[in-house]
Coordinates of C-alpha atoms and ligand atoms in Angstrom, one line a residue:
M1 CA -31.1 -25.2 -7.1
A2 CA -34.5 -24.9 -8.7
A3 CA -35.6 -27.0 -11.7
T4 CA -36.2 -24.4 -14.4
K5 CA -36.2 -24.0 -18.2
S6 CA -34.9 -20.5 -17.9
P7 CA -31.1 -20.6 -18.2
V8 CA -28.8 -20.1 -15.3
V9 CA -26.0 -17.8 -16.3
D10 CA -22.8 -17.2 -14.5
I11 CA -21.4 -13.8 -15.4
H12 CA -18.5 -13.8 -12.9
T13 CA -16.3 -16.7 -13.8
H14 CA -12.6 -16.6 -14.7
V15 CA -10.0 -18.4 -16.7
Y16 CA -6.3 -18.0 -17.3
P17 CA -5.9 -19.3 -20.8
P18 CA -3.0 -21.7 -21.3
S19 CA -0.8 -19.1 -22.9
Y20 CA -1.2 -16.7 -20.0
I21 CA -0.3 -19.5 -17.6
E22 CA 2.9 -20.1 -19.5
L23 CA 3.7 -16.4 -19.2
L24 CA 3.1 -16.4 -15.5
K25 CA 5.4 -19.4 -15.1
S26 CA 8.2 -17.4 -16.8
R27 CA 8.0 -14.6 -14.2
D28 CA 9.4 -14.1 -10.7
K29 CA 7.5 -10.8 -9.9
I30 CA 3.8 -10.5 -9.3
P31 CA 1.9 -12.0 -11.1
Y32 CA 3.7 -15.3 -11.2
I33 CA 3.4 -19.1 -10.8
R34 CA 6.1 -21.2 -9.1
S35 CA 6.6 -23.8 -6.4
F36 CA 8.0 -23.1 -3.0
P37 CA 10.4 -25.9 -1.9
P38 CA 10.2 -28.3 -0.2
S39 CA 6.7 -28.5 -1.8
S40 CA 6.8 -29.1 -5.6
A41 CA 3.1 -27.9 -6.0
L42 CA 2.7 -24.8 -8.1
R43 CA 1.2 -21.7 -6.6
L44 CA -0.4 -18.7 -8.2
V45 CA 0.7 -15.4 -6.7
I46 CA -1.3 -12.5 -7.9
L47 CA -2.3 -10.1 -5.1
P48 CA 0.1 -7.5 -3.8
A49 CA -0.8 -8.4 -0.3
E50 CA -0.2 -12.2 -0.7
D51 CA 3.4 -12.1 -1.9
T52 CA 4.8 -12.7 1.6
E53 CA 6.9 -15.3 3.4
S54 CA 3.9 -17.2 4.9
T55 CA 1.5 -20.0 4.1
S56 CA -0.8 -17.4 2.5
R57 CA 1.6 -16.9 -0.4
G58 CA -0.6 -17.4 -3.4
R59 CA -2.9 -20.3 -3.8
P60 CA -2.6 -23.8 -5.4
V61 CA -3.2 -23.7 -9.1
G62 CA -4.7 -26.7 -10.9
A63 CA -6.3 -27.4 -14.2
E64 CA -9.5 -25.6 -13.1
Y65 CA -7.7 -22.3 -13.7
Y66 CA -6.8 -22.9 -17.3
D67 CA -8.5 -26.0 -18.8
I68 CA -11.9 -25.0 -20.3
S69 CA -13.3 -28.5 -20.0
K70 CA -12.9 -28.1 -16.2
K71 CA -15.0 -25.0 -16.4
V72 CA -17.8 -26.9 -18.2
E73 CA -17.5 -29.8 -15.7
F74 CA -17.9 -27.2 -12.9
M75 CA -20.9 -25.7 -14.7
D76 CA -22.6 -29.1 -15.1
R77 CA -22.0 -29.9 -11.4
H78 CA -23.6 -26.6 -10.4
S79 CA -26.5 -26.5 -12.9
I80 CA -25.1 -23.6 -14.8
D81 CA -26.2 -23.4 -18.4
I82 CA -24.2 -20.5 -19.7
S83 CA -21.0 -18.9 -18.5
V84 CA -19.6 -15.5 -19.5
I85 CA -15.9 -16.1 -18.9
S86 CA -13.3 -13.5 -18.3
L87 CA -9.5 -13.4 -17.9
A88 CA -8.8 -13.2 -14.2
N89 CA -6.9 -10.5 -12.5
P90 CA -4.4 -8.8 -13.0
W91 CA -5.3 -9.2 -16.7
L92 CA -2.7 -7.5 -18.9
D93 CA -2.0 -4.6 -16.6
W94 CA 1.6 -5.6 -16.1
V95 CA 2.5 -6.2 -19.8
P96 CA 5.1 -3.8 -21.3
A97 CA 3.5 -1.1 -23.5
A98 CA 5.2 -2.5 -26.7
D99 CA 3.7 -6.0 -26.1
A100 CA 0.2 -5.0 -25.1
A101 CA -1.5 -5.0 -28.5
E102 CA -0.3 -8.5 -29.4
A103 CA -1.0 -9.9 -25.9
A104 CA -4.6 -8.7 -26.0
R105 CA -5.2 -10.0 -29.5
G106 CA -3.7 -13.4 -28.5
I107 CA -5.7 -13.7 -25.3
N108 CA -9.0 -12.5 -26.8
D109 CA -8.7 -14.8 -29.8
E110 CA -7.8 -17.7 -27.5
V111 CA -10.7 -17.1 -25.2
N112 CA -13.1 -16.6 -28.2
E113 CA -11.9 -20.0 -29.6
E114 CA -12.4 -21.7 -26.3
C115 CA -16.0 -20.4 -26.2
G116 CA -16.5 -21.8 -29.7
K117 CA -15.8 -25.3 -28.5
Y118 CA -19.1 -25.2 -26.4
P119 CA -21.6 -23.5 -28.6
G120 CA -24.4 -21.7 -26.7
R121 CA -22.7 -22.4 -23.3
L122 CA -19.8 -20.0 -23.3
F123 CA -19.5 -16.3 -24.0
A124 CA -16.8 -13.9 -22.8
F125 CA -15.7 -10.5 -21.6
A126 CA -12.6 -9.4 -23.5
T127 CA -9.4 -7.9 -22.1
L128 CA -8.1 -4.5 -23.1
P129 CA -4.4 -3.8 -23.9
L130 CA -4.4 -0.9 -21.3
S131 CA -0.7 -0.4 -21.1
G132 CA -0.6 0.0 -24.9
G133 CA -2.2 3.5 -24.9
K134 CA -5.4 4.9 -26.4
N135 CA -4.9 4.1 -30.1
V136 CA -4.0 0.5 -29.4
I137 CA -7.0 0.1 -27.0
E138 CA -9.5 1.6 -29.5
K139 CA -8.2 -0.6 -32.2
E140 CA -8.8 -3.7 -30.1
I141 CA -12.3 -2.5 -29.1
S142 CA -13.2 -2.2 -32.7
R143 CA -11.7 -5.6 -33.5
L144 CA -13.8 -7.2 -30.8
K145 CA -16.9 -6.9 -33.0
S146 CA -15.5 -9.6 -35.2
L147 CA -15.1 -12.0 -32.3
K148 CA -18.4 -14.0 -32.1
H149 CA -18.5 -14.7 -28.4
M150 CA -17.4 -11.4 -26.9
R151 CA -20.1 -9.6 -25.0
G152 CA -18.3 -6.9 -23.1
I153 CA -14.9 -6.3 -21.5
I154 CA -13.4 -6.8 -18.1
L155 CA -11.7 -3.9 -16.6
G156 CA -9.6 -3.3 -13.4
T157 CA -9.5 -0.1 -11.5
T158 CA -6.3 1.5 -12.7
G159 CA -7.3 2.4 -16.3
L160 CA -4.4 4.0 -18.0
G161 CA -2.5 4.2 -14.7
K162 CA -4.4 7.1 -13.1
G163 CA -7.7 5.5 -12.2
L164 CA -11.1 5.4 -14.0
D165 CA -11.8 9.1 -13.4
D166 CA -9.0 10.0 -15.8
P167 CA -10.3 12.3 -18.6
D168 CA -8.1 10.4 -21.1
L169 CA -10.3 7.4 -20.6
L170 CA -13.4 9.2 -21.9
P171 CA -12.8 8.3 -25.6
I172 CA -12.4 4.6 -24.5
F173 CA -15.6 4.7 -22.5
R174 CA -17.3 6.3 -25.6
A175 CA -16.0 3.6 -27.9
L176 CA -17.3 0.9 -25.5
Q177 CA -20.7 2.7 -25.3
D178 CA -20.9 3.0 -29.0
A179 CA -19.9 -0.7 -29.5
K180 CA -22.5 -1.7 -26.9
L181 CA -19.9 -3.5 -24.9
P182 CA -20.6 -3.3 -21.2
I183 CA -17.7 -3.0 -18.8
F184 CA -17.4 -5.7 -16.1
L185 CA -15.5 -3.8 -13.4
H186 CA -13.4 -6.0 -11.2
P187 CA -10.9 -5.3 -8.4
H188 CA -7.4 -6.5 -8.0
Y189 CA -5.1 -4.1 -6.1
G190 CA -7.2 -3.8 -2.9
L191 CA -6.0 -1.2 -0.4
P192 CA -2.4 -0.4 0.6
S193 CA -0.9 -3.3 2.7
S194 CA -0.2 -0.8 5.6
V195 CA -4.0 -0.7 6.4
W196 CA -3.9 -4.4 7.4
G197 CA -1.5 -3.9 10.2
E198 CA 1.5 -5.8 11.5
R199 CA -0.3 -9.1 12.0
A200 CA -1.8 -9.2 8.5
N201 CA 0.2 -12.4 7.7
D202 CA -1.7 -14.2 10.4
Y203 CA -5.0 -13.7 8.7
G204 CA -4.5 -15.4 5.3
H205 CA -6.2 -13.7 2.4
V206 CA -9.3 -12.5 4.5
L207 CA -8.6 -8.8 4.8
P208 CA -7.5 -8.1 1.2
L209 CA -10.3 -10.2 -0.3
A210 CA -13.2 -9.5 2.0
L211 CA -12.5 -5.8 2.5
G212 CA -9.8 -4.6 0.1
F213 CA -11.5 -5.8 -3.0
P214 CA -14.9 -4.3 -2.3
M215 CA -13.5 -1.0 -1.2
E216 CA -11.3 -0.8 -4.3
T217 CA -14.4 -1.2 -6.5
T218 CA -16.4 1.3 -4.5
I219 CA -13.7 3.9 -4.7
A220 CA -13.2 3.3 -8.4
I221 CA -16.9 3.7 -9.3
T222 CA -17.3 6.7 -6.9
R223 CA -14.4 8.5 -8.6
M224 CA -16.1 7.9 -12.0
I225 CA -19.4 9.3 -10.6
L226 CA -17.6 12.4 -9.2
A227 CA -15.8 13.0 -12.5
G228 CA -19.1 13.1 -14.3
V229 CA -18.4 10.1 -16.5
F230 CA -22.0 9.0 -16.6
E231 CA -23.2 12.5 -17.7
K232 CA -20.5 12.6 -20.4
V233 CA -21.0 9.0 -21.6
P234 CA -24.7 8.6 -20.7
E235 CA -25.3 5.2 -22.2
L236 CA -22.2 3.6 -20.7
E237 CA -23.1 0.2 -19.0
M238 CA -21.1 -1.1 -16.1
I239 CA -21.5 -4.5 -14.3
L240 CA -19.9 -4.2 -10.9
A241 CA -18.2 -7.2 -9.3
H242 CA -19.2 -8.4 -5.8
S243 CA -22.5 -6.6 -5.9
G244 CA -20.8 -3.2 -6.3
G245 CA -18.3 -3.7 -3.4
T246 CA -20.0 -1.5 -0.8
L247 CA -21.7 0.9 -3.3
P248 CA -25.3 -0.1 -2.5
F249 CA -24.8 0.3 1.2
L250 CA -22.9 3.6 0.9
A251 CA -24.8 5.2 -1.9
G252 CA -26.9 7.3 0.4
R253 CA -23.8 8.6 2.3
I254 CA -21.9 9.3 -1.0
E255 CA -24.9 11.2 -2.4
S256 CA -25.3 13.2 0.9
C257 CA -21.5 14.1 0.9
I258 CA -21.8 15.3 -2.7
E259 CA -24.9 17.4 -1.9
H260 CA -23.1 19.0 1.1
D261 CA -19.8 19.7 -0.6
A262 CA -19.1 23.4 -0.8
H263 CA -16.2 22.9 -3.3
L264 CA -18.4 21.0 -5.7
K265 CA -21.1 23.7 -5.4
A266 CA -18.5 26.5 -6.0
E267 CA -17.3 24.6 -9.1
G268 CA -20.9 24.5 -10.4
K269 CA -21.1 20.7 -10.2
L270 CA -24.2 20.3 -8.2
G271 CA -26.7 21.9 -10.5
K272 CA -29.2 20.7 -13.1
G273 CA -27.9 17.9 -15.3
R274 CA -26.0 16.1 -12.5
K275 CA -27.1 12.4 -12.3
T276 CA -27.4 11.3 -8.7
V277 CA -25.8 8.1 -7.4
W278 CA -29.2 6.6 -7.3
E279 CA -30.0 7.5 -10.9
I280 CA -26.7 6.1 -12.0
L281 CA -27.3 2.8 -10.1
K282 CA -30.7 2.4 -11.9
K283 CA -29.5 3.6 -15.4
N284 CA -25.9 2.7 -15.9
I285 CA -25.0 0.0 -13.4
Y286 CA -25.7 -3.7 -13.1
L287 CA -24.6 -5.7 -10.0
D288 CA -23.5 -9.3 -9.9
A289 CA -24.9 -11.4 -7.0
V290 CA -21.5 -12.6 -5.7
V291 CA -22.1 -11.3 -2.2
Y292 CA -22.8 -14.5 -0.3
S293 CA -25.7 -13.3 1.9
E294 CA -29.3 -12.2 1.6
V295 CA -28.5 -9.0 3.5
G296 CA -25.9 -7.8 0.9
L297 CA -28.1 -9.0 -2.0
N298 CA -31.2 -7.1 -0.7
A299 CA -29.1 -3.9 -0.6
A300 CA -28.0 -4.6 -4.2
I301 CA -31.6 -5.2 -5.3
Q302 CA -32.9 -2.1 -3.5
A303 CA -30.1 0.0 -5.0
S304 CA -30.2 -1.1 -8.6
G305 CA -33.4 -3.0 -9.1
K306 CA -34.4 -6.7 -9.5
D307 CA -33.9 -6.4 -13.3
R308 CA -30.2 -5.4 -12.8
I309 CA -28.9 -8.3 -10.7
M310 CA -26.9 -11.2 -12.3
F311 CA -25.8 -14.5 -10.7
G312 CA -22.1 -15.3 -10.5
T313 CA -19.7 -17.7 -8.9
D314 CA -16.1 -16.3 -9.0
H315 CA -14.9 -19.8 -10.1
P316 CA -12.1 -21.0 -10.0
F317 CA -11.6 -18.9 -6.8
F318 CA -13.0 -20.0 -3.5
P319 CA -12.9 -23.8 -4.0
P320 CA -13.8 -25.9 -0.9
L321 CA -10.6 -26.4 1.1
E322 CA -11.2 -30.1 0.9
G323 CA -13.1 -32.3 -1.5
E324 CA -12.8 -30.1 -4.5
N325 CA -15.0 -32.3 -6.6
E326 CA -18.0 -31.7 -4.5
T327 CA -20.5 -28.9 -4.8
W328 CA -18.9 -25.7 -3.9
A329 CA -20.2 -23.9 -0.8
S330 CA -19.2 -20.5 -2.3
V331 CA -21.6 -21.2 -5.2
E332 CA -24.5 -22.6 -3.1
T333 CA -24.4 -19.6 -0.8
N334 CA -25.0 -17.3 -3.7
Y335 CA -27.9 -19.5 -5.0
E336 CA -29.4 -19.5 -1.5
A337 CA -29.1 -15.7 -1.2
I338 CA -31.1 -15.3 -4.5
F339 CA -33.8 -17.8 -3.4
G340 CA -34.0 -16.2 0.0
S341 CA -34.3 -12.7 -1.3
L342 CA -36.4 -13.3 -4.5
G343 CA -38.0 -16.7 -3.9
S344 CA -37.5 -20.0 -5.6
G345 CA -38.9 -20.2 -9.2
T346 CA -40.3 -16.7 -9.1
E347 CA -39.9 -14.4 -12.2
E348 CA -37.5 -12.2 -10.2
S349 CA -35.2 -15.0 -9.2
L350 CA -35.2 -16.5 -12.7
A351 CA -34.2 -13.1 -13.9
A352 CA -31.4 -12.8 -11.4
L353 CA -30.2 -16.3 -12.1
G354 CA -30.0 -15.8 -15.9
G355 CA -32.8 -13.7 -17.5
N356 CA -31.2 -10.4 -16.8
A357 CA -27.8 -11.6 -18.2
V358 CA -29.4 -13.0 -21.4
R359 CA -31.2 -9.7 -22.0
V360 CA -28.3 -7.3 -21.2
L361 CA -25.5 -9.4 -22.8
N362 CA -27.6 -10.7 -25.7
L363 CA -26.6 -14.3 -24.9
V364 CA -28.0 -16.0 -28.0
V365 CA -25.9 -17.9 -30.6
Ligands
5CU401 O1 -9.0 -15.3 -4.3 C1 -8.5 -14.4 -4.9 O2 -7.5 -13.9 -4.8 C2 -9.4 -13.9 -6.0 C3 -8.9 -13.1 -7.1 O3 -7.7 -12.8 -7.1 N1 -9.7 -12.7 -8.0 C4 -11.0 -13.0 -7.9 O4 -11.7 -12.7 -8.9 N2 -11.5 -13.7 -6.9 C5 -10.7 -14.1 -5.9

């Protein structure tokens, strides 16, 4: 990577804090951690599509998933100055309603404390107690202001159980807008397993991760657009994982389908005041650069703008299959895409590598 004084910021990087790992070890339903004899190695099983009797059941889980010093080692190895860490999927989606408030407080405090161990190097996206209901969620959002290192929240696509176009989420979106906490939107559930066909187990995690994740994000954000969330909460800021799934590529088609929809017209939803998909991409949406190719990154840049792209790694996911202590190809590919699309050492590439994140997330101590 380029030698530069401008910081490199990783905004897509996960942890499972030690207390969350202990919870996962106590479970036998997704999400869980256990070994599968004869092997004694622990495996993390989180995705609906990976809980199958095959070698693709989960993934090995080592200290890089929960030990914050490993995160910093990884940052140093890959020339990353600052990381904005987030609890990895499936967050607290599965926590019983009665336990949600305490679970979120515990995790957010723990993550905030971990950040405090490395001043100036670690910030975080908090986790919301979604299963706890509106009041509990709003209370946690307001508490987040007192946590020094929190710069936004990470959110999956289910919301309160009915997706992100649920009108009951509007007060939550307003609270996040007013607290100036951007939402980092991240997939987890993919698409129904039936779409992967009878031979899905032969293909490891490729179909759910390469296709299910991006489609899930695209569908979630499109439903928000169709529900008029960005007209009703005009300053809401969303950072979309994996360069928006397929949103940059499909934005034109989505916009055209909206403009040609007789039902939307009859409902009076096409008139003045509607924000187009393109306007939303340039006003409310930021895209991470976790897309692993110049082709995808160019689409993201064209859709949202050079000032709205943010570098990420997805650590600790996608380690090399061998030689874990080496430089990770998954990270280098994202660096190379930025240099290929925006040049090395240019103002635009420095912005994508860190400047945009510092500005949008106010990454100063
Ligand atoms: O490899 C995976 O399953 C994942 C995951 O679950 N979450 C993520 O952020 N990246 C990869």
